[in-house]
């Protein structure tokens, strides 16, 4: 805290608060040079619970010392702590990329992500902080009354459900605070993990500046980088520029600059080729494909989709381009020159698309899983040239985590990475039974 009265310690799902008055100094007065006991500091450490499901990585106090921001791998939580009671988070911000650092401004919190993007998060108003302080005082008084009343009742209470006891026991003369995560009526709140739609290798659009374009990566992988630049001058007109830098192309074909289409939404980068997906307002969605070293006379091709369709995800390979459209949930596959290979009707909404050589991996949400507390995903692997579906199954995820990345290895194995940091390979059927997984289509952890 800025005044030095409290120390916030990340590392667990609950942020620990250690008060300065409870910290025992380490001096040489103890017998035989031993440190004085610090049990009281550990016993009085307060926990901020109910904001995170995963281990917190960073915390930051604001200049006034009233607000504390904490971050884990998928969200940022804001707390108001006044030294009374155990507060619940004031606000929780879901993120598209894992946060790397937090820094407070005058009235905003700035978050830098591990992908190089940043976001500006609004702080609560003074009225909200006043209400939060009043609720904390009321909760502390209610806890004292409940503690006194519970001593006169029997320990066996089978009529109503209750929350589990807190991890730390209150000291002498201190009332036990209400466990975090308890709602009215004594029922425990269950955390919900939502799965965002991913465009692999892209940095997300900042919500605070969604009305005006900004510089960002459309795609970044082992084939190179695909970057979008808005008009240079303030208030400049035009859709901007798209610059591609191939990692394996040399000479004039290695770097290329094209005019961005109106309504640019997504971009995908493949070996010597890239695709741009545009959803312009008031007109049909379009796919444009650009080839570095074309075998035909033309180096660019444009595909116009039927009216009413919106492109949610796109992937490109050496031989084809694929786009998932809504609201009909169609997976459209075209050749680079625009010849349609087919349109596949899917039962779930898309999460991401990945392409490698002749393979196309499509990850979707399982039908009927919208209200589930954890994401339930399915995958389908297609062989484009043979026009067949090679494998289908469920995408394994760690408990209370979501999908962060998916791709195809050089050995033609689908790979998935979840927010818990576990990389899995989806075992496919071959000449014999799979040796690493009990059945084909199941995931095998290969790295953590």
Tab-separated table of C-alpha atoms in Angstrom:
chain	number	residue	atom	x	y	z
A	1	UNK	CA	0.000	0.000	0.000
A	2	UNK	CA	1.338	3.509	-0.668
A	3	UNK	CA	1.303	4.404	3.052
A	4	UNK	CA	3.126	1.187	3.958
A	5	UNK	CA	0.342	-0.125	6.207
A	6	UNK	CA	-0.420	-3.258	4.197
A	7	UNK	CA	1.437	-5.663	1.900
A	8	UNK	CA	-0.453	-7.524	-0.863
A	9	UNK	CA	1.029	-10.910	-1.767
A	10	UNK	CA	0.058	-12.704	-5.024
A	11	UNK	CA	0.850	-16.323	-5.860
A	12	UNK	CA	-2.377	-18.144	-4.974
A	13	UNK	CA	-5.936	-17.823	-6.240
A	14	UNK	CA	-6.618	-15.717	-3.125
A	15	UNK	CA	-4.551	-12.538	-2.622
A	16	UNK	CA	-3.047	-12.357	0.888
A	17	UNK	CA	-2.996	-9.053	2.773
A	18	UNK	CA	-0.375	-8.696	5.512
A	19	UNK	CA	-0.758	-5.753	7.902
A	20	UNK	CA	2.300	-3.767	8.978
A	21	UNK	CA	1.303	-3.807	12.652
A	22	UNK	CA	1.354	-7.619	12.577
A	23	UNK	CA	4.847	-7.916	11.090
A	24	UNK	CA	7.396	-8.900	13.760
A	25	UNK	CA	10.845	-7.321	13.236
A	26	UNK	CA	13.843	-9.626	12.928
A	27	UNK	CA	16.366	-8.540	15.599
A	28	UNK	CA	19.203	-10.145	17.497
A	29	UNK	CA	17.386	-10.066	20.863
A	30	UNK	CA	16.049	-13.599	20.482
A	31	UNK	CA	18.017	-16.338	22.278
A	32	UNK	CA	20.753	-18.027	20.259
A	33	UNK	CA	20.148	-15.667	17.343
A	34	UNK	CA	16.798	-17.222	16.433
A	35	UNK	CA	14.079	-15.087	14.839
A	36	UNK	CA	11.128	-14.015	16.969
A	37	UNK	CA	7.966	-16.022	16.266
A	38	UNK	CA	5.864	-14.650	13.406
A	39	UNK	CA	2.835	-16.846	13.891
A	40	UNK	CA	0.598	-13.864	14.622
A	41	UNK	CA	1.391	-12.327	11.230
A	42	UNK	CA	0.457	-15.529	9.416
A	43	UNK	CA	-2.697	-15.962	11.491
A	44	UNK	CA	-3.863	-12.379	10.845
A	45	UNK	CA	-3.127	-12.419	7.110
A	46	UNK	CA	-6.367	-11.610	5.315
A	47	UNK	CA	-7.431	-13.314	2.103
A	48	UNK	CA	-9.181	-11.677	-0.856
A	49	UNK	CA	-11.135	-14.591	-2.273
A	50	UNK	CA	-13.782	-15.049	-4.943
A	51	UNK	CA	-12.125	-13.084	-7.747
A	52	UNK	CA	-9.790	-15.641	-9.351
A	53	UNK	CA	-9.874	-19.317	-10.221
A	54	UNK	CA	-6.159	-19.492	-11.062
A	55	UNK	CA	-3.016	-18.319	-9.267
A	56	UNK	CA	-2.539	-14.564	-9.232
A	57	UNK	CA	0.602	-13.244	-10.905
A	58	UNK	CA	0.673	-9.520	-10.071
A	59	UNK	CA	-1.016	-6.927	-7.854
A	60	UNK	CA	-1.017	-3.108	-7.800
A	61	UNK	CA	-2.390	-0.488	-5.377
A	62	UNK	CA	-3.734	2.806	-6.666
A	63	UNK	CA	-2.322	6.118	-5.401
A	64	UNK	CA	-5.057	6.543	-2.772
A	65	UNK	CA	-4.564	3.061	-1.334
A	66	UNK	CA	-8.273	2.309	-1.549
A	67	UNK	CA	-8.221	0.123	-4.667
A	68	UNK	CA	-6.171	-3.015	-5.304
A	69	UNK	CA	-5.894	-4.659	-8.733
A	70	UNK	CA	-4.959	-8.328	-9.042
A	71	UNK	CA	-4.319	-10.343	-12.204
A	72	UNK	CA	-4.233	-14.018	-13.110
A	73	UNK	CA	-3.824	-15.746	-16.458
A	74	UNK	CA	-7.273	-14.808	-17.768
A	75	UNK	CA	-8.763	-11.858	-15.856
A	76	UNK	CA	-8.147	-8.762	-13.720
A	77	UNK	CA	-10.092	-8.108	-10.503
A	78	UNK	CA	-10.523	-4.804	-8.618
A	79	UNK	CA	-10.917	-4.803	-4.825
A	80	UNK	CA	-11.849	-2.117	-2.288
A	81	UNK	CA	-10.262	-2.811	1.095
A	82	UNK	CA	-10.728	-0.453	4.013
A	83	UNK	CA	-9.436	-2.733	6.770
A	84	UNK	CA	-12.923	-3.960	7.732
A	85	UNK	CA	-14.313	-7.336	6.765
A	86	UNK	CA	-13.344	-9.449	3.768
A	87	UNK	CA	-14.582	-7.744	0.596
A	88	UNK	CA	-15.786	-9.249	-2.637
A	89	UNK	CA	-14.325	-8.013	-5.948
A	90	UNK	CA	-15.870	-4.762	-7.189
A	91	UNK	CA	-15.245	-5.487	-10.849
A	92	UNK	CA	-13.843	-8.393	-12.868
A	93	UNK	CA	-12.457	-7.889	-16.388
A	94	UNK	CA	-12.163	-10.901	-18.720
A	95	UNK	CA	-9.139	-10.668	-21.028
A	96	UNK	CA	-8.259	-11.978	-24.475
A	97	UNK	CA	-4.569	-12.403	-23.607
A	98	UNK	CA	-2.703	-13.230	-20.364
A	99	UNK	CA	-1.744	-10.043	-18.475
A	100	UNK	CA	1.920	-9.234	-17.944
A	101	UNK	CA	1.914	-6.051	-15.822
A	102	UNK	CA	-0.459	-3.601	-14.106
A	103	UNK	CA	-0.052	0.158	-13.620
A	104	UNK	CA	-2.480	2.715	-12.206
A	105	UNK	CA	-3.155	6.125	-13.711
A	106	UNK	CA	-5.289	8.892	-12.265
A	107	UNK	CA	-8.672	7.186	-12.774
A	108	UNK	CA	-7.818	4.170	-14.906
A	109	UNK	CA	-5.890	0.920	-14.658
A	110	UNK	CA	-3.554	0.056	-17.524
A	111	UNK	CA	-2.823	-3.580	-18.323
A	112	UNK	CA	-0.042	-4.856	-20.588
A	113	UNK	CA	-0.475	-8.363	-22.004
A	114	UNK	CA	2.071	-11.036	-22.878
A	115	UNK	CA	1.190	-10.665	-26.585
A	116	UNK	CA	2.307	-7.022	-26.673
A	117	UNK	CA	-1.145	-5.406	-26.536
A	118	UNK	CA	-2.502	-3.204	-23.750
A	119	UNK	CA	-5.889	-2.197	-22.348
A	120	UNK	CA	-7.282	0.655	-20.247
A	121	UNK	CA	-9.729	-0.447	-17.545
A	122	UNK	CA	-12.095	1.957	-15.793
A	123	UNK	CA	-11.960	2.264	-12.002
A	124	UNK	CA	-15.126	2.370	-9.851
A	125	UNK	CA	-16.613	5.737	-8.992
A	126	UNK	CA	-16.520	7.291	-5.515
A	127	UNK	CA	-20.176	6.352	-5.010
A	128	UNK	CA	-19.391	2.691	-5.697
A	129	UNK	CA	-16.477	2.802	-3.266
A	130	UNK	CA	-18.722	4.334	-0.593
A	131	UNK	CA	-21.345	1.624	-1.113
A	132	UNK	CA	-18.683	-1.091	-0.988
A	133	UNK	CA	-17.363	0.259	2.316
A	134	UNK	CA	-20.857	0.344	3.798
A	135	UNK	CA	-21.500	-3.247	2.683
A	136	UNK	CA	-18.218	-4.384	4.247
A	137	UNK	CA	-19.170	-2.806	7.595
A	138	UNK	CA	-22.645	-4.387	7.438
A	139	UNK	CA	-21.164	-7.778	6.578
A	140	UNK	CA	-18.749	-7.526	9.530
A	141	UNK	CA	-21.619	-6.657	11.927
A	142	UNK	CA	-23.731	-9.498	10.553
A	143	UNK	CA	-20.827	-11.891	11.009
A	144	UNK	CA	-20.440	-10.850	14.646
A	145	UNK	CA	-24.175	-11.369	15.251
A	146	UNK	CA	-24.150	-14.717	13.479
A	147	UNK	CA	-21.151	-15.864	15.511
A	148	UNK	CA	-22.905	-14.979	18.771
A	149	UNK	CA	-26.144	-16.665	17.720
A	150	UNK	CA	-24.433	-19.830	16.523
A	151	UNK	CA	-22.982	-20.474	19.986
A	152	UNK	CA	-26.551	-20.932	21.348
A	153	UNK	CA	-27.632	-23.365	18.635
A	154	UNK	CA	-26.903	-27.018	18.053
A	155	UNK	CA	-23.937	-27.846	15.808
A	156	UNK	CA	-26.043	-30.185	13.665
A	157	UNK	CA	-28.091	-28.126	11.235
A	158	UNK	CA	-29.431	-30.292	8.424
A	159	UNK	CA	-32.196	-28.048	7.132
A	160	UNK	CA	-30.192	-25.456	5.160
A	161	UNK	CA	-27.050	-25.715	3.068
A	162	UNK	CA	-23.975	-23.805	4.224
A	163	UNK	CA	-20.624	-22.738	2.846
A	164	UNK	CA	-17.387	-24.377	3.890
A	165	UNK	CA	-15.359	-22.821	6.702
A	166	UNK	CA	-12.676	-20.295	5.862
A	167	UNK	CA	-9.092	-21.502	5.511
A	168	UNK	CA	-7.754	-19.247	8.309
A	169	UNK	CA	-9.131	-19.199	11.854
A	170	UNK	CA	-9.888	-15.859	13.550
A	171	UNK	CA	-7.804	-14.792	16.470
A	172	UNK	CA	-9.012	-14.314	20.028
A	173	UNK	CA	-11.857	-11.815	20.255
A	174	UNK	CA	-12.173	-11.554	16.442
A	175	UNK	CA	-15.388	-12.530	14.685
A	176	UNK	CA	-15.130	-15.023	11.840
A	177	UNK	CA	-15.805	-13.228	8.544
A	178	UNK	CA	-18.242	-14.638	6.035
A	179	UNK	CA	-16.533	-17.020	3.565
A	180	UNK	CA	-16.064	-15.582	0.100
A	181	UNK	CA	-18.255	-17.012	-2.599
A	182	UNK	CA	-21.412	-17.290	-0.437
A	183	UNK	CA	-24.542	-15.732	-1.838
A	184	UNK	CA	-27.787	-14.874	-0.102
A	185	UNK	CA	-29.367	-17.970	1.384
A	186	UNK	CA	-26.039	-19.696	2.086
A	187	UNK	CA	-25.510	-21.142	-1.388
A	188	UNK	CA	-21.990	-21.108	-2.787
A	189	UNK	CA	-21.364	-19.317	-6.062
A	190	UNK	CA	-19.799	-21.457	-8.773
A	191	UNK	CA	-17.126	-19.928	-11.007
A	192	UNK	CA	-17.903	-19.820	-14.711
A	193	UNK	CA	-15.222	-19.968	-17.419
A	194	UNK	CA	-16.191	-18.584	-20.831
A	195	UNK	CA	-14.481	-19.572	-24.067
A	196	UNK	CA	-13.687	-16.656	-26.418
A	197	UNK	CA	-13.487	-16.980	-30.186
A	198	UNK	CA	-9.835	-17.042	-31.292
A	199	UNK	CA	-8.080	-15.848	-34.431
A	200	UNK	CA	-4.758	-17.632	-34.048
A	201	UNK	CA	-1.692	-15.398	-33.898
A	202	UNK	CA	-3.663	-12.140	-33.731
A	203	UNK	CA	-3.754	-9.437	-31.078
A	204	UNK	CA	-7.211	-8.487	-29.884
A	205	UNK	CA	-9.159	-5.295	-30.511
A	206	UNK	CA	-9.208	-2.994	-27.492
A	207	UNK	CA	-12.773	-2.521	-26.331
A	208	UNK	CA	-12.136	1.072	-25.307
A	209	UNK	CA	-11.075	1.938	-28.877
A	210	UNK	CA	-13.328	-0.378	-30.860
A	211	UNK	CA	-14.882	2.612	-32.665
A	212	UNK	CA	-11.609	3.622	-34.331
A	213	UNK	CA	-8.961	1.314	-35.830
A	214	UNK	CA	-5.557	0.920	-34.247
A	215	UNK	CA	-2.318	-0.813	-35.149
A	216	UNK	CA	-2.333	-4.532	-34.412
A	217	UNK	CA	-1.144	-7.947	-35.552
A	218	UNK	CA	-3.588	-9.819	-37.752
A	219	UNK	CA	-1.398	-12.939	-37.652
A	220	UNK	CA	2.002	-13.922	-36.317
A	221	UNK	CA	3.415	-17.428	-36.764
A	222	UNK	CA	6.404	-19.292	-38.208
A	223	UNK	CA	5.497	-18.124	-41.737
A	224	UNK	CA	5.995	-14.440	-40.837
A	225	UNK	CA	3.925	-11.506	-39.621
A	226	UNK	CA	0.769	-9.839	-40.925
A	227	UNK	CA	0.209	-6.325	-39.530
A	228	UNK	CA	-2.524	-3.743	-39.915
A	229	UNK	CA	-1.746	-0.006	-39.861
A	230	UNK	CA	-4.565	2.577	-39.676
A	231	UNK	CA	-4.344	5.869	-41.620
A	232	UNK	CA	-1.231	7.718	-40.476
A	233	UNK	CA	-2.534	11.221	-39.872
A	234	UNK	CA	-5.022	12.079	-37.152
A	235	UNK	CA	-8.463	12.015	-38.702
A	236	UNK	CA	-7.066	10.588	-41.937
A	237	UNK	CA	-9.416	8.865	-44.325
A	238	UNK	CA	-9.138	5.418	-45.847
A	239	UNK	CA	-9.156	1.893	-44.450
A	240	UNK	CA	-5.395	1.753	-43.769
A	241	UNK	CA	-2.629	-0.588	-44.911
A	242	UNK	CA	-1.764	-4.253	-44.376
A	243	UNK	CA	1.932	-5.182	-44.372
A	244	UNK	CA	3.117	-8.789	-44.639
A	245	UNK	CA	6.671	-9.952	-43.968
A	246	UNK	CA	7.336	-13.561	-44.936
A	247	UNK	CA	10.006	-15.462	-43.008
A	248	UNK	CA	10.882	-17.821	-45.872
A	249	UNK	CA	10.533	-15.544	-48.888
A	250	UNK	CA	13.414	-13.407	-50.151
A	251	UNK	CA	13.681	-10.338	-52.325
A	252	UNK	CA	10.655	-8.364	-53.458
A	253	UNK	CA	8.310	-11.203	-52.482
A	254	UNK	CA	9.468	-11.143	-48.839
A	255	UNK	CA	7.706	-7.893	-47.889
A	256	UNK	CA	4.458	-6.654	-49.374
A	257	UNK	CA	2.058	-3.828	-48.623
A	258	UNK	CA	-1.594	-3.842	-49.701
A	259	UNK	CA	-4.557	-1.601	-49.108
A	260	UNK	CA	-6.772	-2.883	-46.312
A	261	UNK	CA	-10.331	-3.774	-47.357
A	262	UNK	CA	-13.232	-1.890	-45.783
A	263	UNK	CA	-14.531	-3.633	-42.691
A	264	UNK	CA	-11.343	-5.658	-42.149
A	265	UNK	CA	-11.998	-8.167	-39.350
A	266	UNK	CA	-9.503	-11.050	-39.517
A	267	UNK	CA	-6.296	-12.112	-41.194
A	268	UNK	CA	-4.506	-15.427	-41.659
A	269	UNK	CA	-0.958	-16.172	-42.794
A	270	UNK	CA	0.259	-19.304	-44.547
A	271	UNK	CA	3.380	-20.391	-46.480
A	272	UNK	CA	3.826	-17.665	-49.108
A	273	UNK	CA	0.196	-16.564	-48.916
A	274	UNK	CA	-2.168	-14.606	-46.681
A	275	UNK	CA	-5.923	-14.064	-46.508
A	276	UNK	CA	-7.988	-11.116	-45.282
A	277	UNK	CA	-11.605	-11.399	-44.127
A	278	UNK	CA	-13.809	-8.282	-44.271
A	279	UNK	CA	-17.303	-7.727	-42.890
A	280	UNK	CA	-18.212	-4.312	-44.344
A	281	UNK	CA	-21.323	-2.627	-43.016
A	282	UNK	CA	-24.226	-2.817	-45.455
A	283	UNK	CA	-22.597	-5.162	-47.993
A	284	UNK	CA	-21.609	-8.813	-48.376
A	285	UNK	CA	-18.607	-10.288	-46.564
A	286	UNK	CA	-15.485	-10.808	-48.656
A	287	UNK	CA	-12.377	-12.978	-48.593
A	288	UNK	CA	-9.238	-11.759	-50.349
A	289	UNK	CA	-6.229	-14.026	-50.911
A	290	UNK	CA	-2.745	-12.746	-51.813
A	291	UNK	CA	0.061	-15.003	-53.051
A	292	UNK	CA	3.748	-14.064	-52.870
A	293	UNK	CA	4.948	-16.149	-55.829
A	294	UNK	CA	1.835	-16.992	-57.860
A	295	UNK	CA	1.774	-19.911	-60.254
A	296	UNK	CA	-1.037	-18.189	-62.178
A	297	UNK	CA	-0.971	-14.758	-63.783
A	298	UNK	CA	-2.899	-13.119	-60.942
A	299	UNK	CA	-1.381	-12.637	-57.478
A	300	UNK	CA	-4.635	-11.694	-55.694
A	301	UNK	CA	-8.086	-13.216	-55.657
A	302	UNK	CA	-11.306	-12.071	-54.005
A	303	UNK	CA	-14.262	-14.217	-52.982
A	304	UNK	CA	-17.645	-12.634	-52.189
A	305	UNK	CA	-19.822	-14.582	-49.770
A	306	UNK	CA	-23.634	-14.730	-49.916
A	307	UNK	CA	-25.576	-11.847	-48.378
A	308	UNK	CA	-26.288	-12.083	-44.674
A	309	UNK	CA	-23.201	-14.133	-43.757
A	310	UNK	CA	-20.599	-12.856	-41.283
A	311	UNK	CA	-17.034	-14.223	-41.156
A	312	UNK	CA	-16.076	-15.313	-37.609
A	313	UNK	CA	-12.731	-17.052	-38.280
A	314	UNK	CA	-10.400	-17.662	-41.226
A	315	UNK	CA	-7.438	-19.951	-42.015
A	316	UNK	CA	-5.231	-20.287	-45.083
A	317	UNK	CA	-2.868	-22.966	-46.357
A	318	UNK	CA	-0.718	-23.493	-49.426
A	319	UNK	CA	-3.681	-25.038	-51.246
A	320	UNK	CA	-6.919	-23.598	-49.810
A	321	UNK	CA	-8.586	-20.911	-47.713
A	322	UNK	CA	-11.334	-21.641	-45.159
A	323	UNK	CA	-13.819	-19.345	-43.419
A	324	UNK	CA	-16.423	-20.049	-40.738
A	325	UNK	CA	-19.525	-17.906	-41.136
A	326	UNK	CA	-22.534	-17.104	-38.995
A	327	UNK	CA	-25.473	-17.187	-38.374
A	328	UNK	CA	-25.848	-20.375	-40.438
A	329	UNK	CA	-22.649	-21.904	-38.984
A	330	UNK	CA	-21.153	-22.832	-42.327
A	331	UNK	CA	-17.525	-23.869	-42.836
A	332	UNK	CA	-16.707	-22.693	-46.364
A	333	UNK	CA	-13.586	-24.029	-48.098
A	334	UNK	CA	-12.273	-22.511	-51.349
A	335	UNK	CA	-9.193	-22.865	-53.467
A	336	UNK	CA	-6.856	-19.886	-53.486
A	337	UNK	CA	-8.235	-18.830	-56.866
A	338	UNK	CA	-11.837	-18.928	-55.635
A	339	UNK	CA	-13.087	-22.370	-56.713
A	340	UNK	CA	-15.447	-23.624	-53.961
A	341	UNK	CA	-14.504	-27.010	-52.555
A	342	UNK	CA	-17.567	-27.260	-50.343
A	343	UNK	CA	-19.637	-25.838	-47.501
A	344	UNK	CA	-20.032	-27.877	-44.308
A	345	UNK	CA	-22.932	-27.231	-41.932
A	346	UNK	CA	-21.777	-27.359	-38.290
A	347	UNK	CA	-23.864	-27.770	-35.133
A	348	UNK	CA	-21.754	-25.518	-32.881
A	349	UNK	CA	-20.288	-22.043	-33.113
A	350	UNK	CA	-16.632	-21.732	-34.039
A	351	UNK	CA	-13.759	-21.240	-31.576
A	352	UNK	CA	-10.844	-21.275	-34.036
A	353	UNK	CA	-9.569	-22.611	-37.370
A	354	UNK	CA	-6.067	-23.925	-38.143
A	355	UNK	CA	-4.634	-25.086	-41.473
A	356	UNK	CA	-1.466	-26.973	-42.415
A	357	UNK	CA	-0.720	-28.249	-45.919
A	358	UNK	CA	-3.820	-30.321	-46.834
A	359	UNK	CA	-5.315	-30.479	-43.313
A	360	UNK	CA	-7.937	-28.221	-41.752
A	361	UNK	CA	-8.682	-28.262	-38.019
A	362	UNK	CA	-11.969	-26.770	-36.821
A	363	UNK	CA	-12.647	-26.338	-33.077
A	364	UNK	CA	-16.255	-25.622	-32.108
A	365	UNK	CA	-18.377	-25.290	-28.995
A	366	UNK	CA	-20.394	-28.394	-28.225
A	367	UNK	CA	-24.116	-27.920	-28.854
A	368	UNK	CA	-26.125	-27.168	-25.719
A	369	UNK	CA	-23.056	-26.200	-23.647
A	370	UNK	CA	-23.726	-22.454	-23.458
A	371	UNK	CA	-24.826	-22.585	-19.799
A	372	UNK	CA	-22.116	-25.009	-18.630
A	373	UNK	CA	-19.657	-23.635	-16.021
A	374	UNK	CA	-16.698	-24.884	-18.109
A	375	UNK	CA	-16.152	-24.809	-21.888
A	376	UNK	CA	-17.129	-27.982	-23.714
A	377	UNK	CA	-15.412	-28.071	-27.099
A	378	UNK	CA	-15.308	-30.431	-30.051
A	379	UNK	CA	-12.890	-30.722	-32.961
A	380	UNK	CA	-13.083	-31.967	-36.524
A	381	UNK	CA	-10.069	-32.653	-38.761
A	382	UNK	CA	-10.591	-32.565	-42.526
A	383	UNK	CA	-8.507	-33.696	-45.475
A	384	UNK	CA	-9.319	-31.018	-48.041
A	385	UNK	CA	-8.010	-32.624	-51.247
A	386	UNK	CA	-9.762	-35.935	-50.492
A	387	UNK	CA	-12.885	-34.076	-49.275
A	388	UNK	CA	-13.241	-36.245	-46.189
A	389	UNK	CA	-13.415	-35.867	-42.429
A	390	UNK	CA	-10.452	-37.658	-40.903
A	391	UNK	CA	-11.249	-37.431	-37.182
A	392	UNK	CA	-13.749	-35.953	-34.754
A	393	UNK	CA	-13.950	-35.851	-30.968
A	394	UNK	CA	-13.953	-33.790	-27.783
A	395	UNK	CA	-11.184	-31.292	-26.997
A	396	UNK	CA	-9.666	-32.094	-23.564
A	397	UNK	CA	-9.113	-29.125	-21.242
A	398	UNK	CA	-7.720	-28.731	-17.738
A	399	UNK	CA	-10.288	-28.091	-14.963
A	400	UNK	CA	-11.735	-24.561	-15.029
A	401	UNK	CA	-9.692	-23.500	-18.065
A	402	UNK	CA	-10.360	-22.499	-21.670
A	403	UNK	CA	-8.616	-23.005	-25.007
A	404	UNK	CA	-5.834	-20.519	-25.796
A	405	UNK	CA	-4.316	-21.961	-28.992
A	406	UNK	CA	-4.729	-24.811	-31.461
A	407	UNK	CA	-2.659	-25.948	-34.431
A	408	UNK	CA	-1.293	-28.845	-36.444
A	409	UNK	CA	2.257	-30.168	-36.044
A	410	UNK	CA	4.590	-31.148	-38.877
A	411	UNK	CA	3.704	-34.783	-38.051
A	412	UNK	CA	0.022	-33.956	-38.829
A	413	UNK	CA	-1.058	-34.173	-35.172
A	414	UNK	CA	-3.611	-31.656	-33.892
A	415	UNK	CA	-2.312	-29.738	-30.850
A	416	UNK	CA	-4.212	-27.719	-28.235
A	417	UNK	CA	-3.011	-25.392	-25.464
A	418	UNK	CA	-5.337	-24.391	-22.617
A	419	UNK	CA	-5.172	-21.467	-20.198
A	420	UNK	CA	-3.662	-23.714	-17.496
A	421	UNK	CA	-0.554	-24.104	-19.676
A	422	UNK	CA	-1.043	-27.749	-20.708
A	423	UNK	CA	-0.173	-28.654	-24.316
A	424	UNK	CA	-1.934	-31.747	-25.614
A	425	UNK	CA	-1.679	-33.813	-28.803
A	426	UNK	CA	-4.876	-35.379	-30.113
A	427	UNK	CA	-4.118	-39.014	-30.906
A	428	UNK	CA	-5.614	-40.210	-34.174
A	429	UNK	CA	-6.274	-43.765	-35.329
A	430	UNK	CA	-3.651	-45.418	-37.540
A	431	UNK	CA	-2.568	-48.926	-38.493
A	432	UNK	CA	-3.017	-50.162	-34.932
A	433	UNK	CA	-4.428	-49.029	-31.636
A	434	UNK	CA	-2.956	-45.854	-30.138
A	435	UNK	CA	-0.157	-46.613	-27.691
A	436	UNK	CA	-0.294	-43.407	-25.629
A	437	UNK	CA	-4.052	-42.889	-25.294
A	438	UNK	CA	-6.802	-45.370	-24.409
A	439	UNK	CA	-8.776	-44.491	-27.550
A	440	UNK	CA	-8.417	-42.557	-30.779
A	441	UNK	CA	-9.350	-38.895	-30.587
A	442	UNK	CA	-8.222	-38.439	-26.960
A	443	UNK	CA	-5.596	-35.925	-25.877
A	444	UNK	CA	-2.160	-36.763	-24.527
A	445	UNK	CA	-0.303	-34.085	-22.504
A	446	UNK	CA	3.053	-33.419	-24.131
A	447	UNK	CA	4.144	-30.299	-22.179
A	448	UNK	CA	3.068	-28.248	-19.169
